[in-house]
Amino acid sequence: MQLMQGFPKEVQEGLQGGMKDPQKFFTALKAFHAVHGCTIQPFPPEYLHTLDQVFGPNGDPTVAAAPILQNWSIIDRLHLINVPSFVINGRNDISQDFVVKPFFEGIQKVKWVTFEKSTHSPFFEEREKYMGLVNDFLN
């Protein structure tokens, strides 16, 4: 949770409290995502819709808290992926390099690109570069 350290106390407390106080958590989550999830402000409607579906007033938080996800990992099976794969992250991403690195190391045929001016949403933040690289990868 090192990414939380640069945030004001109320954001840190809101995130750490989780869904005990859903409104406080959602407010803190949006502040966190504004720095590490998507720097486009206001958030693109699609981005906000995604957050709303799980954490918003009418969302379904059971998705994020599903017991099956608590200790789940794919890392030990990445070597089974035998198709070319494109792994991306942003320089200021929630998915920092140490999170992405096992995918790069474990998948047999992989290309990893870090978007220097992006967070978790380079398809919004660096759209032209993102679309170009995806197109190049697919072709």
PDB file of C-alpha atoms in Angstrom:
ATOM      1  CA  MET A   1       0.000   0.000   0.000  1.00  0.00           C
ATOM      2  CA  GLN A   2       2.971   2.275  -0.577  1.00  0.00           C
ATOM      3  CA  LEU A   3       0.989   4.250  -3.151  1.00  0.00           C
ATOM      4  CA  MET A   4      -1.366   5.465  -0.391  1.00  0.00           C
ATOM      5  CA  GLN A   5       1.420   7.128   1.568  1.00  0.00           C
ATOM      6  CA  GLY A   6       1.378  10.325  -0.496  1.00  0.00           C
ATOM      7  CA  PHE A   7      -2.324  10.945   0.110  1.00  0.00           C
ATOM      8  CA  PRO A   8      -4.003  13.032   2.809  1.00  0.00           C
ATOM      9  CA  LYS A   9      -4.961  11.244   6.012  1.00  0.00           C
ATOM     10  CA  GLU A  10      -8.684  11.127   5.149  1.00  0.00           C
ATOM     11  CA  VAL A  11      -7.962   9.356   1.857  1.00  0.00           C
ATOM     12  CA  GLN A  12      -5.682   6.834   3.554  1.00  0.00           C
ATOM     13  CA  GLU A  13      -8.247   6.192   6.277  1.00  0.00           C
ATOM     14  CA  GLY A  14     -11.068   5.868   3.748  1.00  0.00           C
ATOM     15  CA  LEU A  15      -9.138   3.288   1.751  1.00  0.00           C
ATOM     16  CA  GLN A  16      -7.986   1.362   4.800  1.00  0.00           C
ATOM     17  CA  GLY A  17     -11.503   1.286   6.234  1.00  0.00           C
ATOM     18  CA  GLY A  18     -12.814  -0.421   3.143  1.00  0.00           C
ATOM     19  CA  MET A  19     -16.514  -0.964   2.762  1.00  0.00           C
ATOM     20  CA  LYS A  20     -17.241  -0.463   6.487  1.00  0.00           C
ATOM     21  CA  ASP A  21     -18.152   3.084   5.436  1.00  0.00           C
ATOM     22  CA  PRO A  22     -19.018   2.758   1.729  1.00  0.00           C
ATOM     23  CA  GLN A  23     -19.370   6.499   1.033  1.00  0.00           C
ATOM     24  CA  LYS A  24     -16.063   7.362   2.706  1.00  0.00           C
ATOM     25  CA  PHE A  25     -14.362   4.481   0.887  1.00  0.00           C
ATOM     26  CA  PHE A  26     -15.755   5.458  -2.518  1.00  0.00           C
ATOM     27  CA  THR A  27     -14.702   9.093  -2.053  1.00  0.00           C
ATOM     28  CA  ALA A  28     -11.186   7.971  -1.092  1.00  0.00           C
ATOM     29  CA  LEU A  29     -11.081   5.463  -3.947  1.00  0.00           C
ATOM     30  CA  LYS A  30     -11.904   8.172  -6.484  1.00  0.00           C
ATOM     31  CA  ALA A  31      -9.129  10.389  -5.055  1.00  0.00           C
ATOM     32  CA  PHE A  32      -6.695   7.482  -5.311  1.00  0.00           C
ATOM     33  CA  HIS A  33      -7.772   6.645  -8.866  1.00  0.00           C
ATOM     34  CA  ALA A  34      -7.394  10.292  -9.923  1.00  0.00           C
ATOM     35  CA  VAL A  35      -3.646   9.861  -9.321  1.00  0.00           C
ATOM     36  CA  HIS A  36      -2.998   6.176 -10.106  1.00  0.00           C
ATOM     37  CA  GLY A  37      -6.003   5.046 -12.139  1.00  0.00           C
ATOM     38  CA  CYS A  38      -6.929   7.771 -14.633  1.00  0.00           C
ATOM     39  CA  THR A  39      -5.674  11.345 -14.659  1.00  0.00           C
ATOM     40  CA  ILE A  40      -8.338  12.537 -17.113  1.00  0.00           C
ATOM     41  CA  GLN A  41     -10.669  14.766 -15.090  1.00  0.00           C
ATOM     42  CA  PRO A  42     -13.509  14.564 -14.856  1.00  0.00           C
ATOM     43  CA  PHE A  43     -13.196  10.799 -15.211  1.00  0.00           C
ATOM     44  CA  PRO A  44     -14.395   9.535 -18.583  1.00  0.00           C
ATOM     45  CA  PRO A  45     -17.968   8.243 -18.188  1.00  0.00           C
ATOM     46  CA  GLU A  46     -16.858   4.668 -18.938  1.00  0.00           C
ATOM     47  CA  TYR A  47     -14.246   4.794 -16.194  1.00  0.00           C
ATOM     48  CA  LEU A  48     -16.615   6.186 -13.586  1.00  0.00           C
ATOM     49  CA  HIS A  49     -19.284   3.687 -14.623  1.00  0.00           C
ATOM     50  CA  THR A  50     -16.866   0.836 -13.901  1.00  0.00           C
ATOM     51  CA  LEU A  51     -16.100   2.141 -10.406  1.00  0.00           C
ATOM     52  CA  ASP A  52     -19.809   2.783  -9.778  1.00  0.00           C
ATOM     53  CA  GLN A  53     -20.767  -0.795 -10.682  1.00  0.00           C
ATOM     54  CA  VAL A  54     -18.767  -2.145  -7.759  1.00  0.00           C
ATOM     55  CA  PHE A  55     -18.281   0.678  -5.272  1.00  0.00           C
ATOM     56  CA  GLY A  56     -20.957   3.260  -6.080  1.00  0.00           C
ATOM     57  CA  PRO A  57     -24.193   3.769  -4.102  1.00  0.00           C
ATOM     58  CA  ASN A  58     -25.981   1.081  -6.126  1.00  0.00           C
ATOM     59  CA  GLY A  59     -22.908  -1.031  -6.815  1.00  0.00           C
ATOM     60  CA  ASP A  60     -22.234  -4.642  -5.946  1.00  0.00           C
ATOM     61  CA  PRO A  61     -19.208  -4.734  -3.617  1.00  0.00           C
ATOM     62  CA  THR A  62     -19.393  -8.533  -3.406  1.00  0.00           C
ATOM     63  CA  VAL A  63     -17.489  -8.597  -6.703  1.00  0.00           C
ATOM     64  CA  ALA A  64     -14.404  -7.036  -5.112  1.00  0.00           C
ATOM     65  CA  ALA A  65     -14.762  -9.045  -1.909  1.00  0.00           C
ATOM     66  CA  ALA A  66     -15.425 -12.448  -3.478  1.00  0.00           C
ATOM     67  CA  PRO A  67     -13.678 -15.085  -1.340  1.00  0.00           C
ATOM     68  CA  ILE A  68     -12.358 -16.841  -4.436  1.00  0.00           C
ATOM     69  CA  LEU A  69     -10.291 -13.743  -5.277  1.00  0.00           C
ATOM     70  CA  GLN A  70      -8.683 -13.308  -1.857  1.00  0.00           C
ATOM     71  CA  ASN A  71      -5.695 -15.605  -2.409  1.00  0.00           C
ATOM     72  CA  TRP A  72      -6.028 -16.243  -6.118  1.00  0.00           C
ATOM     73  CA  SER A  73      -3.024 -15.908  -8.408  1.00  0.00           C
ATOM     74  CA  ILE A  74      -2.188 -16.866 -11.964  1.00  0.00           C
ATOM     75  CA  ILE A  75       1.557 -16.318 -11.586  1.00  0.00           C
ATOM     76  CA  ASP A  76       2.407 -20.016 -11.213  1.00  0.00           C
ATOM     77  CA  ARG A  77       0.569 -20.836 -14.463  1.00  0.00           C
ATOM     78  CA  LEU A  78       1.815 -18.027 -16.717  1.00  0.00           C
ATOM     79  CA  HIS A  79       4.241 -20.414 -18.417  1.00  0.00           C
ATOM     80  CA  LEU A  80       1.186 -22.188 -19.879  1.00  0.00           C
ATOM     81  CA  ILE A  81       0.287 -19.145 -21.976  1.00  0.00           C
ATOM     82  CA  ASN A  82       1.696 -19.900 -25.416  1.00  0.00           C
ATOM     83  CA  VAL A  83       0.228 -17.122 -27.532  1.00  0.00           C
ATOM     84  CA  PRO A  84       1.854 -13.737 -28.075  1.00  0.00           C
ATOM     85  CA  SER A  85       0.813 -11.431 -25.254  1.00  0.00           C
ATOM     86  CA  PHE A  86       0.928  -7.660 -24.830  1.00  0.00           C
ATOM     87  CA  VAL A  87       1.448  -6.477 -21.257  1.00  0.00           C
ATOM     88  CA  ILE A  88       1.080  -2.795 -20.453  1.00  0.00           C
ATOM     89  CA  ASN A  89       1.200  -0.476 -17.526  1.00  0.00           C
ATOM     90  CA  GLY A  90       1.629   3.227 -16.923  1.00  0.00           C
ATOM     91  CA  ARG A  91       4.519   4.928 -15.163  1.00  0.00           C
ATOM     92  CA  ASN A  92       2.146   6.045 -12.376  1.00  0.00           C
ATOM     93  CA  ASP A  93      -0.031   2.938 -12.536  1.00  0.00           C
ATOM     94  CA  ILE A  94      -1.696   1.080  -9.689  1.00  0.00           C
ATOM     95  CA  SER A  95      -0.038  -1.910 -11.371  1.00  0.00           C
ATOM     96  CA  GLN A  96       3.531  -0.879 -10.737  1.00  0.00           C
ATOM     97  CA  ASP A  97       6.447  -2.595 -12.460  1.00  0.00           C
ATOM     98  CA  PHE A  98       6.874  -5.168  -9.676  1.00  0.00           C
ATOM     99  CA  VAL A  99       3.258  -6.242 -10.287  1.00  0.00           C
ATOM    100  CA  VAL A 100       3.695  -6.517 -14.061  1.00  0.00           C
ATOM    101  CA  LYS A 101       7.187  -8.037 -14.084  1.00  0.00           C
ATOM    102  CA  PRO A 102       6.049 -11.627 -13.298  1.00  0.00           C
ATOM    103  CA  PHE A 103       3.862 -11.557 -16.414  1.00  0.00           C
ATOM    104  CA  PHE A 104       6.816 -10.453 -18.510  1.00  0.00           C
ATOM    105  CA  GLU A 105       9.035 -13.120 -17.004  1.00  0.00           C
ATOM    106  CA  GLY A 106       6.445 -15.924 -16.991  1.00  0.00           C
ATOM    107  CA  ILE A 107       4.753 -15.671 -20.390  1.00  0.00           C
ATOM    108  CA  GLN A 108       6.715 -17.280 -23.215  1.00  0.00           C
ATOM    109  CA  LYS A 109       6.056 -14.718 -25.957  1.00  0.00           C
ATOM    110  CA  VAL A 110       5.461 -11.331 -24.413  1.00  0.00           C
ATOM    111  CA  LYS A 111       5.944  -7.660 -25.143  1.00  0.00           C
ATOM    112  CA  TRP A 112       5.842  -5.207 -22.222  1.00  0.00           C
ATOM    113  CA  VAL A 113       5.315  -1.479 -22.722  1.00  0.00           C
ATOM    114  CA  THR A 114       5.205   1.118 -19.962  1.00  0.00           C
ATOM    115  CA  PHE A 115       3.391   4.307 -20.927  1.00  0.00           C
ATOM    116  CA  GLU A 116       5.414   7.191 -19.511  1.00  0.00           C
ATOM    117  CA  LYS A 117       2.543   9.698 -19.311  1.00  0.00           C
ATOM    118  CA  SER A 118      -0.125   7.335 -18.015  1.00  0.00           C
ATOM    119  CA  THR A 119      -1.551   5.660 -14.985  1.00  0.00           C
ATOM    120  CA  HIS A 120      -3.793   2.582 -15.274  1.00  0.00           C
ATOM    121  CA  SER A 121      -5.627   3.954 -18.326  1.00  0.00           C
ATOM    122  CA  PRO A 122      -3.273   4.659 -21.233  1.00  0.00           C
ATOM    123  CA  PHE A 123      -6.190   4.040 -23.606  1.00  0.00           C
ATOM    124  CA  PHE A 124      -7.560   7.362 -22.287  1.00  0.00           C
ATOM    125  CA  GLU A 125      -4.366   9.184 -21.285  1.00  0.00           C
ATOM    126  CA  GLU A 126      -2.150   8.351 -24.291  1.00  0.00           C
ATOM    127  CA  ARG A 127      -4.822   7.164 -26.687  1.00  0.00           C
ATOM    128  CA  GLU A 128      -2.986   7.675 -29.977  1.00  0.00           C
ATOM    129  CA  LYS A 129       0.178   5.926 -28.810  1.00  0.00           C
ATOM    130  CA  TYR A 130      -1.849   3.165 -27.150  1.00  0.00           C
ATOM    131  CA  MET A 131      -3.961   2.474 -30.236  1.00  0.00           C
ATOM    132  CA  GLY A 132      -0.875   2.517 -32.453  1.00  0.00           C
ATOM    133  CA  LEU A 133       0.980   0.000 -30.298  1.00  0.00           C
ATOM    134  CA  VAL A 134      -2.030  -2.285 -29.993  1.00  0.00           C
ATOM    135  CA  ASN A 135      -2.501  -2.107 -33.761  1.00  0.00           C
ATOM    136  CA  ASP A 136       1.183  -2.909 -34.343  1.00  0.00           C
ATOM    137  CA  PHE A 137       1.018  -5.814 -31.923  1.00  0.00           C
ATOM    138  CA  LEU A 138      -2.100  -7.292 -33.523  1.00  0.00           C
ATOM    139  CA  ASN A 139      -0.792  -6.906 -37.042  1.00  0.00           C
TER     140      ASN A 139
END
